[in-house]
Amino acid sequence: MAIKSILNLNPPSGFRDFNADTIHKRNFIINIIKNQFELCGFEPLETPALEYTDILTGKYGPEGDKLIFRVLDSGNPFEHLKPESWQDISTPESLLSLKNRLAEKSLRYDLTIPLARYVAHNINKLVLPFKRYQIQPVWRGDSPQKGRYREFMQCDADIIGSASLHHDAELVLLYANVFEILKIPVTIKINHRGFLEYFLNYCKTQSPNVEAHFNLTKFCNVIDKADKIGWQKVSQELVALGFDSSMVARLEAFMNLPQYHFLQNIIISIDTLKQFFGDETDSSHLEPTDNHSYHNIVNQSFYTDFSELHNYFNLSGLSAKKPFEYCKIVWDFGLARGLNYYSGIVMEVVVDNEVCKTKYDTQIKMGSIGGGGRYDNLTAMFGVPNLNGIGISFGLDRIYDVMDALKLFENIPTKHQSKVIFFNLGEVGFNKSFELVHVLRKLGYPCELFPTQQKLDKQFKYAESLEYHFACFIGENEISKNEMIIKNLRTREQQIISLETQANFVEAFKHFINKN
RNA sequence: GAGGGCAUAGCUCAGUCGGUAGAGCAACAGUUUGUGGCACUGUGGGUCGUGGGUUCGAGCCCCAUUGUUCUCCCCA
């Protein structure tokens, strides 16, 4: 008889249950990431699921604000509201404002803002630079689809209170090490937002029709689409926004500079970059009128960042031939990224489908599986100015999906390798088995007893489905001879073990386990 | 926020032209054996997501609704 509930037994859309098998695989990934974090000197931090709504809003852009899960105040959330304030929900802004007032607390949207809040709160106790890693779920009210969930795990490592560029290089290498171990072919893209900001400011001086409030974030959003819709449409859009068409052409030439591939022949070097910006000397009409000197790029801070980072990569041996099998590290002048708070170096990790094709004969359609960047002065919004920060994030759920698609979990031992089950052959043997189970558990072997005396094929099937490696038999025959049978469930090899003394039993048991 | 697909047994799905429902697997029971995965026999289980409409008649056509999934947007 089918028992049908009128309730929907699915978890809410975009939320998931995880079974044992999935959790073992997720832990496998998490342990590798955590290990790399600790090798680099990061210490763990956990923050609560809920933050005050005011802490979160306004940090992720207007789109982000809409996606924050708000938690309705307990008690009567309407109590403190004047009636007129909740009657006006005619505009999206007033509706959002009302929601914020009904929900004092919200689920965290990422791990970076809670970190900034934590640092600002504890600034007097912390030793700087503060290096912490954090592996916890975050929640976004996005519409779920492939590779996008409403509850997902982020694995972040951040350094607060140090402007040294070596961290930026270190984090890129950390990315590379993790994906190298996981055997996921990736491209780690790097850029400096300064280049884009510089271009934007310069374009604006040359294009009086561009609206003053057209900022870097909006600029990034427009040019970020170049990959998908092509440069022709992007340049049309920019011209429509008031940009001078010669500047747009110039920007296109810049963005289309070949990607700087750190692992192969150097296609574009610092010199060619200098050349790119320097060769405008003939075009007097481009001569800027303000201190955003077009030719003065080598004096810009982002330019020194760029060359310094370049040095660290050389020191780390990245320019050597083939330091990584699965990772490419490239400089991509077109990389923009969406979040508001990034100010310097930005990074993004995407699956490298060319290598997937050659190594795994398959291709993966998936958004970025990691991202990060430098966000100078992030804690200023919480009243603690002049702190530099940089961080990266691994998207665990997407990494999992990619590994699953590439069949990378096969041949990976995610479970204990010597699980033991005692079959049930009747009460006398059961009692002896119960005794031995506790001996083995003390020695660190996971064991279980089959609870009822069922047909052996049932017991075998149970053991098989739960991936037990060894089965022990103690029935009346064995009890009478004071012995037990142990069987390797994979090879089907079996052996008789004497139960005369516990020491002998343990010795023989270990011997059998170890040789299998 | 915009736009598609799908919804039939526990699972994966068939179901032709509109004529009251099928398979495989799984489950359960049995046969043989104190050492399995095989085989054989049998059994149970479906208001075809929900609500309307068209029709003599709807799993099938139409509308609505809910769930689910995917794409765009944006992101991890």
Short mmCIF file of N, CA and C (backbone and C1' of nucleotides) in Angstrom, two decimals, chain B residues 8-42:
data_model
loop_
_atom_site.label_atom_id
_atom_site.label_comp_id
_atom_site.label_asym_id
_atom_site.label_seq_id
_atom_site.Cartn_x
_atom_site.Cartn_y
_atom_site.Cartn_z
P U B 8 5.65 11.07 -12.61
"O5'" U B 8 4.48 10.24 -13.28
"C5'" U B 8 3.18 10.26 -12.72
"C4'" U B 8 2.45 9.01 -13.09
"C3'" U B 8 3.21 7.73 -12.81
"O3'" U B 8 3.09 7.31 -11.46
"C1'" U B 8 2.40 7.64 -15.02
P A B 9 4.37 6.63 -10.79
"O5'" A B 9 3.90 5.15 -10.43
"C5'" A B 9 2.98 4.95 -9.36
"C4'" A B 9 3.34 3.71 -8.58
"C3'" A B 9 4.79 3.63 -8.11
"O3'" A B 9 4.84 2.99 -6.85
"C1'" A B 9 4.30 1.76 -9.44
P G B 10 4.81 3.78 -5.53
"O5'" G B 10 6.33 4.17 -5.31
"C5'" G B 10 6.75 4.79 -4.10
"C4'" G B 10 8.22 4.54 -3.90
"C3'" G B 10 9.08 4.83 -5.12
"O3'" G B 10 9.53 6.16 -5.13
"C1'" G B 10 9.52 2.64 -4.34
P C B 11 9.60 6.94 -6.53
"O5'" C B 11 10.89 6.33 -7.23
"C5'" C B 11 12.18 6.56 -6.68
"C4'" C B 11 13.23 5.88 -7.53
"C3'" C B 11 13.17 6.23 -9.01
"O3'" C B 11 13.87 7.41 -9.30
"C1'" C B 11 13.29 3.88 -8.75
P U B 12 13.41 8.31 -10.53
"O5'" U B 12 13.80 7.42 -11.79
"C5'" U B 12 15.17 7.17 -12.11
"C4'" U B 12 15.25 6.34 -13.37
"C3'" U B 12 14.41 6.84 -14.53
"O3'" U B 12 15.06 7.87 -15.24
"C1'" U B 12 14.11 4.50 -14.28
P C B 13 14.19 8.93 -16.03
"O5'" C B 13 12.89 8.12 -16.44
"C5'" C B 13 12.30 8.30 -17.71
"C4'" C B 13 12.00 6.96 -18.34
"C3'" C B 13 10.79 6.95 -19.26
"O3'" C B 13 11.12 7.46 -20.54
"C1'" C B 13 10.73 5.05 -17.84
P A B 14 10.01 7.94 -21.50
"O5'" A B 14 9.61 6.52 -22.10
"C5'" A B 14 8.29 6.24 -22.33
"C4'" A B 14 8.15 4.88 -22.94
"C3'" A B 14 6.85 4.72 -23.71
"O3'" A B 14 6.98 5.12 -25.05
"C1'" A B 14 7.03 3.00 -22.10
P G B 15 6.18 6.34 -25.57
"O5'" G B 15 4.69 5.85 -25.34
"C5'" G B 15 4.22 4.68 -25.99
"C4'" G B 15 2.95 4.21 -25.37
"C3'" G B 15 1.83 5.26 -25.29
"O3'" G B 15 1.16 5.42 -26.51
"C1'" G B 15 2.02 4.16 -23.21
P U B 16 0.27 6.71 -26.72
"O5'" U B 16 0.25 6.90 -28.29
"C5'" U B 16 1.41 7.41 -28.97
"C4'" U B 16 1.39 6.91 -30.41
"C3'" U B 16 0.02 6.94 -31.08
"O3'" U B 16 0.17 7.23 -32.45
"C1'" U B 16 0.85 4.74 -31.06
P C B 17 -0.08 8.68 -32.95
"O5'" C B 17 -1.67 8.72 -33.07
"C5'" C B 17 -2.30 9.91 -33.47
"C4'" C B 17 -3.80 9.74 -33.52
"C3'" C B 17 -4.46 9.43 -32.18
"O3'" C B 17 -5.69 10.13 -32.08
"C1'" C B 17 -5.01 7.73 -33.76
P G B 18 -5.78 11.31 -31.06
"O5'" G B 18 -6.24 10.64 -29.71
"C5'" G B 18 -5.33 10.10 -28.75
"C4'" G B 18 -6.15 9.52 -27.64
"C3'" G B 18 -6.99 8.31 -28.04
"O3'" G B 18 -7.14 7.48 -26.91
"C1'" G B 18 -8.41 10.02 -27.32
P G B 19 -6.94 5.88 -27.09
"O5'" G B 19 -8.25 5.30 -26.42
"C5'" G B 19 -8.49 5.50 -25.03
"C4'" G B 19 -9.63 4.61 -24.57
"C3'" G B 19 -9.46 3.13 -24.89
"O3'" G B 19 -10.19 2.38 -23.92
"C1'" G B 19 -11.34 3.96 -26.03
P U B 20 -9.52 1.65 -22.74
"O5'" U B 20 -10.10 2.54 -21.56
"C5'" U B 20 -9.39 3.57 -20.94
"C4'" U B 20 -9.25 3.31 -19.47
"C3'" U B 20 -8.79 1.89 -19.08
"O3'" U B 20 -7.88 1.99 -18.02
"C1'" U B 20 -10.69 2.44 -17.86
P A B 21 -7.03 1.04 -17.16
"O5'" A B 21 -5.73 1.07 -18.04
"C5'" A B 21 -5.33 0.31 -19.11
"C4'" A B 21 -3.85 0.11 -18.92
"C3'" A B 21 -3.53 -1.09 -18.03
"O3'" A B 21 -2.48 -1.84 -18.59
"C1'" A B 21 -2.54 0.89 -17.16
P G B 22 -2.51 -3.36 -18.46
"O5'" G B 22 -1.02 -3.63 -18.80
"C5'" G B 22 -0.01 -3.90 -18.00
"C4'" G B 22 1.25 -3.52 -18.75
"C3'" G B 22 2.52 -3.81 -17.98
"O3'" G B 22 2.87 -5.18 -18.08
"C1'" G B 22 2.63 -1.65 -18.92
P A B 23 3.78 -5.81 -16.96
"O5'" A B 23 5.24 -5.40 -17.48
"C5'" A B 23 5.67 -5.81 -18.77
"C4'" A B 23 7.01 -5.20 -19.09
"C3'" A B 23 8.08 -5.41 -18.04
"O3'" A B 23 8.71 -6.68 -18.17
"C1'" A B 23 8.05 -3.13 -18.69
P G B 24 9.33 -7.40 -16.92
"O5'" G B 24 10.67 -6.59 -16.67
"C5'" G B 24 11.72 -6.61 -17.63
"C4'" G B 24 12.78 -5.60 -17.26
"C3'" G B 24 13.29 -5.68 -15.82
"O3'" G B 24 14.28 -6.68 -15.66
"C1'" G B 24 12.77 -3.44 -16.33
P C B 25 14.38 -7.49 -14.33
"O5'" C B 25 14.87 -6.40 -13.28
"C5'" C B 25 16.19 -5.87 -13.36
"C4'" C B 25 16.33 -4.63 -12.50
"C3'" C B 25 16.07 -4.82 -11.01
"O3'" C B 25 17.17 -5.39 -10.32
"C1'" C B 25 14.95 -2.89 -11.76
P A B 26 16.93 -6.31 -9.07
"O5'" A B 26 16.25 -5.30 -8.04
"C5'" A B 26 17.02 -4.31 -7.39
"C4'" A B 26 16.15 -3.46 -6.49
"C3'" A B 26 15.40 -4.22 -5.40
"O3'" A B 26 16.21 -4.47 -4.27
"C1'" A B 26 13.92 -2.76 -6.51
P A B 27 15.95 -5.77 -3.41
"O5'" A B 27 14.51 -5.48 -2.78
"C5'" A B 27 14.32 -4.40 -1.89
"C4'" A B 27 12.87 -4.33 -1.46
"C3'" A B 27 12.33 -5.62 -0.84
"O3'" A B 27 12.64 -5.70 0.53
"C1'" A B 27 10.82 -4.82 -2.49
P C B 28 13.14 -7.06 1.13
"O5'" C B 28 11.78 -7.90 1.23
"C5'" C B 28 10.71 -7.42 2.02
"C4'" C B 28 9.45 -8.16 1.70
"C3'" C B 28 9.56 -9.68 1.70
"O3'" C B 28 9.54 -10.21 3.01
"C1'" C B 28 8.39 -8.98 -0.23
P A B 29 10.41 -11.50 3.31
"O5'" A B 29 9.53 -12.64 2.64
"C5'" A B 29 8.21 -12.89 3.10
"C4'" A B 29 7.54 -13.89 2.22
"C3'" A B 29 8.32 -15.18 1.95
"O3'" A B 29 8.24 -16.10 3.03
"C1'" A B 29 7.41 -14.39 -0.07
P G B 30 9.44 -17.08 3.28
"O5'" G B 30 9.39 -18.03 2.01
"C5'" G B 30 8.41 -19.05 1.94
"C4'" G B 30 8.38 -19.68 0.58
"C3'" G B 30 9.55 -20.58 0.22
"O3'" G B 30 9.47 -21.85 0.86
"C1'" G B 30 8.98 -19.24 -1.64
P U B 31 10.78 -22.60 1.26
"O5'" U B 31 11.33 -23.11 -0.13
"C5'" U B 31 10.55 -24.01 -0.92
"C4'" U B 31 11.29 -24.40 -2.17
"C3'" U B 31 12.74 -24.77 -1.96
"O3'" U B 31 12.87 -26.13 -1.50
"C1'" U B 31 12.55 -23.33 -3.83
P U B 32 13.80 -26.47 -0.28
"O5'" U B 32 15.26 -26.47 -0.93
"C5'" U B 32 15.57 -27.41 -1.94
"C4'" U B 32 16.90 -27.07 -2.57
"C3'" U B 32 18.00 -26.74 -1.58
"O3'" U B 32 18.60 -27.91 -1.04
"C1'" U B 32 17.98 -25.12 -3.31
P U B 33 18.80 -28.01 0.52
"O5'" U B 33 20.16 -27.22 0.71
"C5'" U B 33 21.33 -27.64 0.00
"C4'" U B 33 22.45 -26.68 0.27
"C3'" U B 33 22.55 -26.21 1.71
"O3'" U B 33 23.24 -27.15 2.51
"C1'" U B 33 22.73 -24.35 0.25
P G B 34 23.05 -27.22 4.03
"O5'" G B 34 23.12 -25.71 4.43
"C5'" G B 34 23.58 -25.32 5.75
"C4'" G B 34 24.26 -23.99 5.58
"C3'" G B 34 25.70 -24.16 5.13
"O3'" G B 34 26.08 -23.05 4.32
"C1'" G B 34 25.65 -23.08 7.21
P U B 35 26.60 -23.33 2.93
"O5'" U B 35 27.30 -21.98 2.53
"C5'" U B 35 26.52 -20.82 2.22
"C4'" U B 35 27.43 -19.84 1.55
"C3'" U B 35 28.42 -20.52 0.61
"O3'" U B 35 28.67 -19.68 -0.48
"C1'" U B 35 29.60 -19.45 2.35
P G B 36 27.81 -19.90 -1.82
"O5'" G B 36 27.04 -18.53 -1.94
"C5'" G B 36 25.81 -18.33 -1.25
"C4'" G B 36 25.32 -16.94 -1.50
"C3'" G B 36 25.66 -16.41 -2.88
"O3'" G B 36 24.63 -16.76 -3.77
"C1'" G B 36 26.32 -14.83 -1.25
P G B 37 24.83 -16.50 -5.32
"O5'" G B 37 24.69 -14.94 -5.50
"C5'" G B 37 23.54 -14.21 -5.13
"C4'" G B 37 23.79 -12.80 -5.59
"C3'" G B 37 24.07 -12.71 -7.07
"O3'" G B 37 23.47 -11.57 -7.65
"C1'" G B 37 25.92 -11.89 -5.85
P C B 38 22.11 -11.87 -8.37
"O5'" C B 38 22.31 -13.22 -9.22
"C5'" C B 38 23.17 -13.23 -10.34
"C4'" C B 38 23.17 -14.60 -10.98
"C3'" C B 38 21.79 -15.16 -11.33
"O3'" C B 38 21.29 -14.61 -12.54
"C1'" C B 38 23.09 -16.84 -10.29
P A B 39 19.77 -14.26 -12.69
"O5'" A B 39 19.14 -15.72 -12.73
"C5'" A B 39 19.58 -16.65 -13.70
"C4'" A B 39 19.00 -18.01 -13.39
"C3'" A B 39 17.50 -18.02 -13.15
"O3'" A B 39 16.80 -18.04 -14.37
"C1'" A B 39 18.58 -19.27 -11.46
P C B 40 15.51 -17.11 -14.53
"O5'" C B 40 14.39 -18.06 -13.92
"C5'" C B 40 14.27 -19.40 -14.37
"C4'" C B 40 13.52 -20.22 -13.36
"C3'" C B 40 12.22 -19.61 -12.86
"O3'" C B 40 11.16 -19.77 -13.78
"C1'" C B 40 13.44 -20.45 -11.03
P U B 41 10.10 -18.62 -13.94
"O5'" U B 41 9.16 -18.89 -12.70
"C5'" U B 41 8.59 -20.19 -12.51
"C4'" U B 41 7.87 -20.25 -11.19
"C3'" U B 41 6.98 -19.06 -10.87
"O3'" U B 41 5.72 -19.12 -11.54
"C1'" U B 41 8.28 -19.58 -8.97
P G B 42 5.04 -17.78 -12.02
"O5'" G B 42 4.55 -17.15 -10.65
"C5'" G B 42 3.52 -17.77 -9.91
"C4'" G B 42 3.49 -17.27 -8.49
"C3'" G B 42 3.07 -15.83 -8.29
"O3'" G B 42 1.67 -15.64 -8.40
"C1'" G B 42 4.94 -16.30 -6.92
#
